[in-house]
Amino acid sequence: MHAHTNTCLRHEISVIPFLYRRAPGQYFNKSWNTVCLPACIDLHYHTGQASSPGLKYKKWSFQVIKKMRSVEVAERSFQDLTLSSYETAMEALSSLIYHQKRGDRSSIDGMTSSRYGKLERMRIYLKLSGLEELIAGLKIIHVAGTKGKGSTCTFCEAILRECGFRTGLFTSPHLIDVRERFRIDGLDISEDKFLQYFWDCWNLLKEKKMEDLPMPPLFQFLTLLAFKIFICEKVDVAIIEVGLGGKWDSTNVIEEPLVCGISSLGMDHTEVLGKTLANIASHKAGIFKPQIPAFTVPQPSEAMDVLQKMASKLMVPLEVVPPLHPENLNGVKLSLSGDHQFTNAGLAVALCRCWLQSTRNSKELFQSRSSELPGEFLRGLSTAYLSGRAQVVHDIIEESSCGDLIFYLDGAHSPESMEVCAKWFSDAVKEDDLSSSSSSSGNEKVKESWSDCCGQHGKQIFEESKRISKQVLLFNCMDVRDPQVLLPQLVNSCASSGIHFSKALFVPSMSTYNKVTSAATVMSLDRSTKDLSWQFTLQRIWEKMMHGKDATLGDNPKKDNPESLTLDGSLFGDCPQKCNPSEGHFACSVVIPSLPLTIKWLRDSVKEHPSVRVKVLVTGSLHLIGDVLKLLRR
């Protein structure tokens, strides 16, 4: 018997000697590199045969590694890793947020005090982490864009996983827990593995930091961590979503991806990327690499011209991919909702096909010249999952309640994405109304259920067949966005489809940009500490839209005293007749100092009006989406 060892890499960092069991009663010394320790160490026991996928792994637990390390003290202590909790790791990550507000010019560089440029610094961190040469071994799909790049990456991951490959997916931002950013084979990385890789990377960089090279900013560290995880987990394909822009993004240290993609472009992050589509397209095209194939979707001419010029300069074969046609899906439904997802799915199919061709794995999947997609592609497109994008959550209020509360969540925060969000929400509301109407008509079992639930009142409601549907907007956005563009875009797009909001709720997010939290983090519910001036600004814009004149907020005592806020105005009242903005009375909108209070009010309102089906569109900020999801899960 002999043992096959797997170290994941060759690099001269610190070496950890330990006793390795060769046969019963026999040991010999073996040294491991630390870049992939401890989560990456495994042993393949077999009897002389060549290594094969069918071999059983014996995973060395972290406790075993710790015992082995006690033979000799390594250069870096493992004690901090074993004693550190997940929340401690979150605190460490939070310390890497060097700018306290989105929109700072430092967002594109992250650290103005360093004498190194952003990408130069990133390459130094890679070298210090022992990952510089190993990145070349990753078979990468690199995707930039304004809208849909996360969905495109998610489709790619699901497709290639269904094709039998071990996948790694890096996306941003996360909604509830930072581990969402790192998926292995379609699942968020486990907490144990995250901690193992995190502290190994953290301790190494902490030792190497200098005055001119402090710890990396948050996104750079997370990008380094993604590379480390994917290398040590030995993924077959790494799908990497660009964070911001492209040219100067931390992920652009990738020098030889197998294929690049550019999703739909629009006006977003203009304070960093420029105020024209041409400026933005120039940043996105920065991920193109000489002669590496690239794909994009139909773009506005101003943006397409820039992409094509950059592709020509670098001799990049650039192909424009049309949206996927429903007929190509062979009756399968895309798992991500919205017509815009056919554009993202089309780009994902092209990227995956190219990746398979580049790795010489496409022959079996594409033997025929048929336009039909392989079954593996169809399964991937129908099972891909991305939280907070066109997501519908049915809230369970109480078993004894007949109330019906549905949350429609979409993290749209640009004019283009807001229009897409409005169309998705309008279509979803109409589909739900149609479904509810058809299912209730003549259905005695439903009638009995209503009677049991709400007594005679419920029976009467069902008999009248007048279950009312009300749409409510729950909104917040960062102050670097322009609500005077976002809100009209949303309202007008919905109105053109016949969808109108009964009330708008403006609420501050619970999470903050300067702190990384986990799913278990208990966030402060103290509403007295919240500055609601931005929410009152949003309300004023909303009321002006509804009534055509400025709302008076200056003399409203509630503005400066959140504790005096009451939820005046019925959720289901006749808005125009009850509004008097000139006197500070608003029935069309309300500022609420906290999200928990908002959710409670919605639930109470629905319980009090069991004949109403309340549909809440939550949008404007991914922070808001994540906070609502966290509250609904508890």
XYZ file of C-alpha atoms in Angstrom:
634
model
C 0.000 0.000 0.000
C 1.137 3.503 -0.688
C -0.334 6.927 -0.222
C -0.864 9.673 -2.730
C -0.563 13.165 -1.312
C -2.112 16.346 -2.593
C -0.678 19.684 -1.512
C -2.580 21.836 -4.009
C 0.521 23.876 -4.884
C 4.251 24.356 -4.839
C 5.382 27.512 -3.157
C 8.120 28.551 -0.783
C 6.260 30.030 2.127
C 6.412 28.499 5.576
C 6.627 24.723 5.805
C 4.825 22.672 8.415
C 6.384 19.341 9.326
C 4.237 16.592 10.800
C 4.119 12.827 11.137
C 2.494 11.078 8.218
C 1.258 7.520 8.663
C 2.523 5.336 5.861
C 1.451 1.953 7.195
C 0.303 0.568 10.521
C 2.987 1.372 13.074
C 5.205 3.230 10.573
C 5.596 6.995 10.220
C 7.811 9.285 8.249
C 8.297 13.037 8.221
C 6.474 15.036 5.579
C 6.381 18.793 4.977
C 3.328 20.621 3.629
C 3.078 24.063 2.144
C 0.752 26.373 4.045
C -1.094 28.156 1.251
C -3.854 25.562 1.127
C -3.780 24.491 4.761
C -5.767 23.380 6.552
C -8.894 22.784 4.481
C -7.084 21.401 1.484
C -5.108 18.533 2.949
C -6.388 15.116 2.035
C -5.074 11.624 1.561
C -5.970 9.118 -1.119
C -5.536 5.576 0.100
C -5.347 2.989 -2.642
C -3.487 -0.167 -3.505
C -1.145 0.663 -6.304
C -3.728 1.879 -8.826
C -3.459 5.268 -10.467
C -5.429 8.068 -8.889
C -8.984 8.278 -10.148
C -12.161 10.214 -9.352
C -13.593 7.094 -7.775
C -11.070 7.022 -4.935
C -12.304 7.683 -1.450
C -10.879 10.688 0.346
C -9.852 10.792 3.949
C -10.231 14.435 4.956
C -7.964 15.508 7.757
C -9.986 17.481 10.273
C -8.753 20.764 11.601
C -8.250 19.202 15.037
C -5.972 16.543 13.532
C -3.935 19.200 11.742
C -3.568 21.081 15.002
C -2.195 17.959 16.703
C 0.209 17.382 13.851
C 1.415 20.938 14.113
C 2.225 20.455 17.792
C 5.233 18.395 16.661
C 6.944 21.603 15.714
C 5.928 25.246 16.029
C 5.161 26.659 12.582
C 6.072 30.163 11.497
C 2.461 31.230 11.840
C 0.410 30.362 14.884
C -2.760 28.384 14.374
C -4.044 29.280 17.814
C -5.885 32.387 16.627
C -7.674 30.344 13.976
C -8.961 27.723 16.387
C -10.145 30.207 18.961
C -11.706 32.710 16.569
C -15.441 32.731 16.150
C -17.252 33.592 12.962
C -18.263 36.949 14.410
C -14.611 37.720 15.124
C -13.875 37.110 11.450
C -16.673 39.538 10.556
C -15.114 42.167 12.803
C -11.771 41.611 11.111
C -13.376 42.051 7.705
C -15.123 45.224 8.858
C -11.752 46.712 9.757
C -10.847 46.558 6.057
C -13.512 49.094 5.066
C -11.314 52.154 4.652
C -13.924 54.481 3.144
C -17.075 54.945 5.149
C -19.481 55.813 2.373
C -20.330 54.574 -1.100
C -19.429 57.045 -3.790
C -16.122 58.183 -2.306
C -13.536 58.657 -5.021
C -11.423 56.162 -3.097
C -13.980 53.509 -4.068
C -12.108 52.862 -7.272
C -8.803 52.528 -5.498
C -9.783 51.746 -1.931
C -6.674 53.220 -0.318
C -5.404 56.665 -1.251
C -2.437 56.598 1.135
C -0.600 53.742 -0.583
C 2.177 54.523 -3.039
C 1.106 51.532 -5.126
C -1.632 51.588 -7.736
C -4.659 49.412 -7.126
C -3.803 46.547 -9.480
C -0.105 46.759 -8.631
C -1.009 46.415 -4.970
C -3.345 43.531 -5.762
C -0.553 41.676 -7.537
C 1.726 42.187 -4.533
C -0.938 40.724 -2.246
C -1.266 37.757 -4.578
C 2.466 37.183 -4.416
C 2.537 37.460 -0.633
C -0.334 34.988 -0.441
C 1.493 32.491 -2.615
C -1.216 32.655 -5.266
C 0.480 34.650 -8.022
C 1.500 31.700 -10.195
C -1.356 29.447 -9.157
C -4.049 31.724 -10.583
C -2.878 30.705 -14.041
C -4.106 27.200 -13.291
C -7.707 28.358 -12.857
C -9.937 28.032 -15.930
C -11.782 31.305 -15.546
C -14.933 32.878 -16.988
C -14.687 36.632 -16.261
C -17.873 38.742 -16.479
C -18.402 42.519 -16.226
C -21.470 44.676 -16.874
C -23.947 47.088 -15.329
C -27.034 44.899 -15.196
C -27.297 41.129 -15.202
C -23.677 40.154 -14.623
C -24.573 38.338 -11.394
C -27.421 36.480 -13.101
C -25.184 35.601 -16.041
C -22.514 34.198 -13.716
C -25.136 32.241 -11.785
C -26.508 30.695 -14.990
C -22.945 29.789 -16.060
C -22.230 28.078 -12.760
C -25.428 26.022 -12.856
C -24.907 24.975 -16.482
C -21.324 23.805 -16.029
C -22.162 22.076 -12.762
C -24.887 20.153 -14.569
C -22.251 19.236 -17.171
C -20.357 17.443 -14.399
C -17.682 20.004 -13.510
C -16.642 21.164 -10.055
C -17.570 24.829 -10.011
C -16.459 27.895 -8.095
C -18.524 31.092 -8.220
C -17.476 34.504 -6.871
C -20.143 37.217 -6.866
C -20.925 40.419 -5.005
C -22.412 41.841 -2.939
C -23.787 39.430 -0.373
C -27.246 40.003 1.082
C -27.250 38.217 4.433
C -23.910 36.475 4.944
C -20.503 37.077 3.360
C -20.186 33.365 2.537
C -22.801 33.887 -0.200
C -20.003 35.378 -2.291
C -18.152 32.052 -2.472
C -20.036 29.092 -3.911
C -18.548 25.645 -4.409
C -20.653 23.312 -6.544
C -23.623 25.624 -6.196
C -23.540 25.925 -2.396
C -22.234 28.730 -0.192
C -18.916 27.693 1.287
C -19.360 26.120 4.717
C -18.596 28.146 7.810
C -15.787 25.805 8.842
C -14.028 25.983 5.509
C -14.534 29.725 5.287
C -12.875 30.228 8.659
C -9.981 27.958 7.771
C -9.200 29.759 4.511
C -9.993 33.186 5.933
C -7.618 33.034 8.885
C -4.844 31.434 6.897
C -5.025 34.273 4.378
C -5.513 36.931 7.074
C -2.579 35.841 9.246
C -0.215 35.604 6.303
C -1.018 39.124 5.037
C -1.005 40.521 8.554
C 2.589 39.354 8.974
C 3.662 40.871 5.672
C 1.993 44.284 5.952
C 4.177 47.395 5.833
C 3.652 51.129 6.147
C 3.259 51.454 2.388
C 1.374 48.175 2.138
C -1.265 47.853 4.871
C -3.914 45.166 4.910
C -5.901 45.155 1.653
C -9.271 46.914 1.442
C -12.340 44.718 1.878
C -13.094 43.818 -1.733
C -9.438 43.147 -2.520
C -9.203 40.797 0.443
C -12.398 38.991 -0.569
C -11.087 38.642 -4.121
C -7.821 37.179 -2.821
C -9.836 34.842 -0.643
C -11.908 33.713 -3.626
C -8.782 32.820 -5.589
C -7.385 30.951 -2.602
C -10.605 29.007 -2.063
C -10.968 28.018 -5.714
C -7.320 26.949 -5.989
C -7.429 24.889 -2.810
C -10.826 23.399 -3.597
C -9.473 22.364 -7.012
C -12.432 23.649 -9.017
C -12.628 22.814 -12.707
C -14.040 26.235 -13.557
C -13.986 29.560 -11.693
C -16.720 32.032 -12.621
C -15.647 35.497 -11.483
C -17.988 38.489 -11.397
C -16.362 41.917 -11.622
C -17.033 44.085 -8.585
C -17.003 47.642 -9.953
C -16.209 48.709 -13.510
C -13.613 46.359 -14.947
C -10.350 48.010 -15.951
C -9.294 48.857 -12.392
C -11.350 46.237 -10.605
C -9.481 43.928 -8.231
C -10.553 40.885 -10.234
C -8.702 42.239 -13.285
C -5.436 40.697 -12.112
C -6.737 37.723 -14.091
C -4.387 37.728 -17.058
C -5.548 34.716 -19.048
C -9.240 33.907 -18.616
C -10.630 31.355 -21.033
C -13.473 33.690 -22.009
C -14.837 37.127 -21.055
C -18.401 38.432 -20.991
C -19.990 41.889 -20.873
C -23.628 41.983 -19.789
C -26.032 44.892 -20.415
C -24.527 48.343 -19.865
C -26.244 51.375 -18.354
C -25.786 54.419 -16.152
C -24.576 53.347 -12.725
C -21.667 54.265 -10.438
C -21.253 57.395 -12.557
C -19.372 59.118 -9.728
C -16.585 56.583 -10.295
C -16.923 55.310 -13.864
C -17.919 58.510 -15.652
C -21.116 60.206 -16.686
C -21.509 58.789 -20.199
C -22.158 55.309 -21.540
C -18.910 55.555 -23.476
C -16.956 56.166 -20.246
C -18.671 53.238 -18.548
C -18.158 50.911 -21.526
C -14.461 51.802 -21.553
C -14.123 50.615 -17.954
C -16.068 47.407 -18.627
C -14.029 46.607 -21.740
C -10.931 46.785 -19.544
C -11.325 43.072 -18.775
C -10.652 42.156 -22.439
C -7.363 40.323 -22.867
C -5.384 39.995 -26.125
C -6.886 37.337 -28.399
C -9.100 35.914 -25.638
C -12.662 35.401 -26.967
C -15.348 37.679 -25.559
C -19.126 37.883 -25.766
C -21.600 40.650 -25.113
C -25.316 41.308 -25.520
C -26.975 43.965 -27.712
C -25.880 47.340 -26.340
C -26.705 51.012 -27.015
C -24.620 52.193 -29.986
C -22.574 54.557 -27.809
C -21.443 51.635 -25.647
C -21.109 49.096 -28.467
C -18.731 51.341 -30.405
C -16.358 51.449 -27.432
C -16.483 47.664 -26.917
C -15.792 46.972 -30.572
C -12.885 49.432 -30.734
C -11.251 47.892 -27.673
C -11.797 44.389 -29.053
C -10.237 45.371 -32.368
C -7.240 46.936 -30.629
C -6.555 43.754 -28.643
C -7.484 41.371 -31.498
C -10.296 40.000 -29.348
C -12.914 37.964 -31.232
C -16.019 39.746 -29.896
C -19.433 38.235 -30.586
C -22.788 39.868 -29.888
C -25.197 37.269 -28.507
C -28.971 37.678 -29.004
C -31.353 36.934 -26.120
C -32.228 33.281 -25.711
C -35.522 32.460 -27.408
C -38.106 30.575 -25.339
C -38.417 28.062 -28.186
C -34.819 26.992 -27.547
C -35.743 25.930 -24.011
C -37.805 22.936 -25.069
C -40.596 23.797 -22.645
C -38.252 24.496 -19.719
C -38.774 27.684 -17.703
C -35.879 29.899 -16.642
C -35.425 29.769 -12.882
C -34.696 33.514 -12.670
C -37.802 35.606 -13.302
C -38.225 38.454 -15.766
C -37.985 38.837 -19.518
C -34.534 40.415 -19.134
C -33.223 37.052 -17.945
C -33.465 35.701 -21.503
C -30.696 38.183 -22.361
C -28.550 37.007 -19.439
C -29.269 33.355 -20.229
C -28.240 33.829 -23.855
C -24.925 35.323 -22.767
C -24.379 32.504 -20.256
C -25.014 29.840 -22.900
C -22.452 31.451 -25.220
C -19.862 31.738 -22.446
C -20.325 28.118 -21.364
C -20.180 26.796 -24.915
C -16.923 28.704 -25.488
C -15.483 27.482 -22.187
C -16.314 23.881 -23.086
C -14.697 24.316 -26.495
C -11.592 25.885 -24.969
C -11.221 22.986 -22.533
C -12.061 20.458 -25.262
C -15.149 19.213 -23.468
C -17.777 20.244 -26.004
C -17.662 17.316 -28.426
C -20.098 15.043 -26.619
C -22.494 17.859 -25.738
C -22.679 19.357 -29.208
C -22.404 16.392 -31.553
C -25.420 17.367 -33.637
C -26.001 20.600 -35.488
C -29.412 20.943 -33.838
C -30.286 24.344 -32.419
C -31.652 22.662 -29.306
C -29.641 23.117 -26.158
C -28.153 20.047 -24.441
C -30.124 18.682 -21.514
C -27.356 19.756 -19.133
C -27.759 23.366 -20.278
C -31.526 23.219 -19.854
C -31.223 21.810 -16.343
C -28.774 24.554 -15.392
C -30.986 27.315 -16.774
C -33.991 25.939 -14.913
C -32.282 25.495 -11.528
C -29.911 28.487 -11.178
C -30.628 30.501 -8.043
C -29.741 34.070 -7.087
C -31.268 35.621 -3.984
C -32.677 39.138 -4.005
C -33.133 39.413 -7.754
C -36.765 39.134 -8.856
C -37.452 36.995 -5.786
C -40.928 36.338 -4.394
C -41.421 35.495 -0.709
C -44.837 34.579 0.711
C -44.884 35.696 4.319
C -46.369 33.314 6.867
C -48.107 35.581 9.340
C -50.017 33.281 11.709
C -51.731 29.976 11.207
C -54.974 31.468 12.470
C -54.784 34.451 10.123
C -56.374 34.675 6.692
C -54.150 37.594 5.794
C -52.109 37.369 2.639
C -48.763 39.209 2.504
C -46.337 38.714 -0.386
C -42.922 40.363 -0.752
C -41.442 40.974 -4.195
C -37.730 41.671 -3.783
C -35.401 43.104 -6.389
C -32.171 45.000 -5.755
C -32.617 47.430 -8.672
C -30.808 50.715 -8.070
C -30.165 52.232 -11.511
C -32.674 53.799 -13.950
C -32.377 50.875 -16.371
C -32.682 48.192 -13.711
C -35.587 50.065 -12.105
C -37.482 49.885 -15.391
C -36.772 46.158 -15.629
C -37.875 45.720 -12.018
C -41.135 47.564 -12.690
C -41.955 45.338 -15.662
C -41.178 42.179 -13.701
C -43.291 43.312 -10.729
C -46.205 44.340 -12.950
C -46.187 41.027 -14.797
C -45.871 39.078 -11.539
C -48.799 40.936 -9.949
C -51.024 40.353 -12.966
C -50.078 36.681 -13.096
C -50.809 36.294 -9.400
C -54.171 38.066 -9.706
C -55.125 35.848 -12.630
C -54.040 32.720 -10.774
C -55.936 33.703 -7.613
C -59.062 34.497 -9.583
C -59.084 31.219 -11.499
C -58.280 29.095 -8.446
C -61.031 30.616 -6.301
C -63.809 30.405 -8.886
C -66.207 27.576 -8.012
C -63.788 25.876 -5.651
C -65.767 24.560 -2.677
C -62.660 23.415 -0.826
C -61.275 26.935 -0.873
C -64.639 28.194 0.327
C -64.602 25.751 3.259
C -61.044 26.757 4.105
C -61.993 30.417 4.282
C -65.012 29.580 6.395
C -62.910 27.578 8.859
C -60.250 30.267 9.007
C -62.326 33.410 9.385
C -65.770 32.155 10.273
C -68.838 33.721 8.705
C -66.840 36.779 7.677
C -64.444 34.640 5.677
C -67.325 32.804 4.029
C -68.895 36.094 3.056
C -65.622 37.303 1.575
C -65.335 34.214 -0.550
C -68.976 34.353 -1.628
C -68.528 37.920 -2.821
C -65.408 36.918 -4.795
C -63.962 40.352 -4.181
C -60.548 39.640 -2.738
C -58.781 42.968 -3.149
C -55.164 43.259 -4.274
C -53.125 46.205 -3.014
C -49.597 47.141 -4.052
C -47.253 48.757 -1.531
C -43.761 50.114 -2.203
C -41.032 49.608 0.414
C -38.105 51.739 -0.726
C -34.702 53.032 0.221
C -31.638 53.937 -1.821
C -28.173 55.264 -1.119
C -27.766 59.015 -1.263
C -25.335 58.682 -4.182
C -28.325 57.551 -6.278
C -30.804 59.990 -7.773
C -34.291 59.229 -6.427
C -35.728 61.940 -8.676
C -34.875 59.609 -11.549
C -35.393 56.216 -9.889
C -38.837 56.788 -8.367
C -40.524 58.290 -11.477
C -38.988 55.525 -13.586
C -40.497 52.907 -11.295
C -43.915 54.527 -10.904
C -44.374 55.409 -14.577
C -43.293 51.953 -15.760
C -45.722 50.284 -13.364
C -48.530 52.692 -14.257
C -48.106 51.969 -17.958
C -48.939 48.353 -17.101
C -51.926 49.354 -14.994
C -50.208 48.775 -11.644
C -50.480 51.483 -8.974
C -49.223 51.717 -5.394
C -51.615 52.268 -2.486
C -48.821 53.533 -0.279
C -45.062 54.070 -0.288
C -43.000 53.239 2.792
C -39.589 54.868 3.198
C -37.398 53.062 5.713
C -33.673 53.169 6.541
C -31.700 49.977 6.059
C -30.595 48.134 9.189
C -27.199 47.138 7.834
C -24.486 49.706 7.273
C -21.856 49.921 4.594
C -19.033 50.141 7.129
C -19.740 46.825 8.842
C -19.703 43.226 7.595
C -22.276 41.081 9.350
C -23.244 37.422 9.349
C -26.689 35.846 9.149
C -26.618 35.494 12.941
C -25.575 39.073 13.684
C -28.097 40.904 15.852
C -28.448 44.395 14.425
C -29.463 47.381 16.487
C -33.197 48.104 16.476
C -32.818 51.428 18.276
C -34.775 53.753 16.000
C -33.854 56.862 18.000
C -30.311 56.668 16.642
C -31.418 56.685 13.016
C -31.103 59.856 10.966
C -34.262 59.883 8.863
C -33.548 63.060 6.888
C -32.834 61.053 3.721
C -36.082 59.108 4.083
C -38.024 62.371 4.431
C -36.334 63.594 1.262
C -37.538 60.465 -0.532
C -41.028 61.035 0.831
C -41.055 64.631 -0.404
C -40.073 63.479 -3.893
C -42.827 60.857 -3.809
C -45.512 63.303 -2.681
C -44.502 65.772 -5.371
C -44.892 63.006 -7.937
C -48.337 62.125 -6.587
C -49.655 65.695 -6.222
C -47.579 67.766 -8.623
C -46.256 70.199 -6.028
C -43.667 70.276 -3.262
C -44.654 68.698 0.032
C -44.047 70.780 3.133
C -41.754 68.993 5.567
C -39.982 71.911 7.210
C -42.560 72.438 9.960
C -43.245 68.773 10.537
C -42.154 67.929 14.140
C -41.961 64.259 13.198
C -38.961 64.941 10.989
C -36.677 65.650 13.934
C -38.387 63.360 16.439
C -38.630 59.798 15.101
C -40.274 58.627 18.331
C -43.311 60.811 17.556
C -43.880 59.112 14.221
C -47.193 57.336 13.890
C -48.331 55.238 10.984
C -51.061 57.686 10.018
C -53.231 56.938 7.029
C -54.743 53.564 6.323
C -52.809 51.100 4.234
C -56.003 50.572 2.274
C -57.518 54.063 2.365
C -58.409 56.333 -0.526
C -55.081 58.117 -0.864
C -55.840 61.318 -2.863
C -58.790 62.387 -0.701
C -56.888 61.989 2.571
C -53.623 63.631 1.534
C -52.861 67.216 2.516
C -49.106 67.676 1.880
C -49.241 71.424 2.471
C -50.116 70.703 6.106
C -47.673 67.829 6.447
C -50.341 65.124 6.320
C -49.479 62.230 4.038
C -51.737 59.295 3.258
C -49.853 58.217 0.144
C -46.582 57.687 1.973
C -45.010 57.304 5.374
C -41.516 57.368 6.850
C -41.003 54.525 9.325
C -37.929 54.579 11.583
C -37.163 50.853 11.469
C -37.648 47.786 9.314
C -38.918 45.514 12.128
C -41.629 48.089 12.845
C -42.460 48.193 9.134
C -42.820 44.422 8.844
C -44.957 44.327 12.000
C -47.249 47.068 10.680
C -47.710 45.286 7.370
C -48.528 42.016 9.107
C -50.962 43.697 11.507
C -52.664 45.524 8.651
C -53.140 42.307 6.728
C -54.538 40.509 9.769
C -57.025 43.328 10.278
C -58.103 43.191 6.622
C -58.249 39.493 5.669
C -60.011 40.282 2.398
C -56.913 42.095 1.109
C -53.962 40.525 -0.647
C -51.000 42.851 -0.007
C -48.103 42.775 -2.447
C -45.019 44.642 -1.271
C -42.332 45.602 -3.782
C -39.007 45.990 -1.967
C -36.401 47.729 -4.114
C -33.821 50.514 -4.432
C -31.002 48.941 -2.417
C -29.456 45.511 -2.027
C -28.781 46.406 1.621
C -32.539 46.839 2.085
C -33.216 43.541 0.305
C -30.793 41.667 2.540
C -32.233 43.194 5.702
C -35.812 42.310 4.731
C -34.795 38.745 3.867
C -33.051 38.404 7.211
C -36.147 39.605 9.081
C -38.502 37.371 7.114
C -36.348 34.313 7.812
C -36.445 34.822 11.574
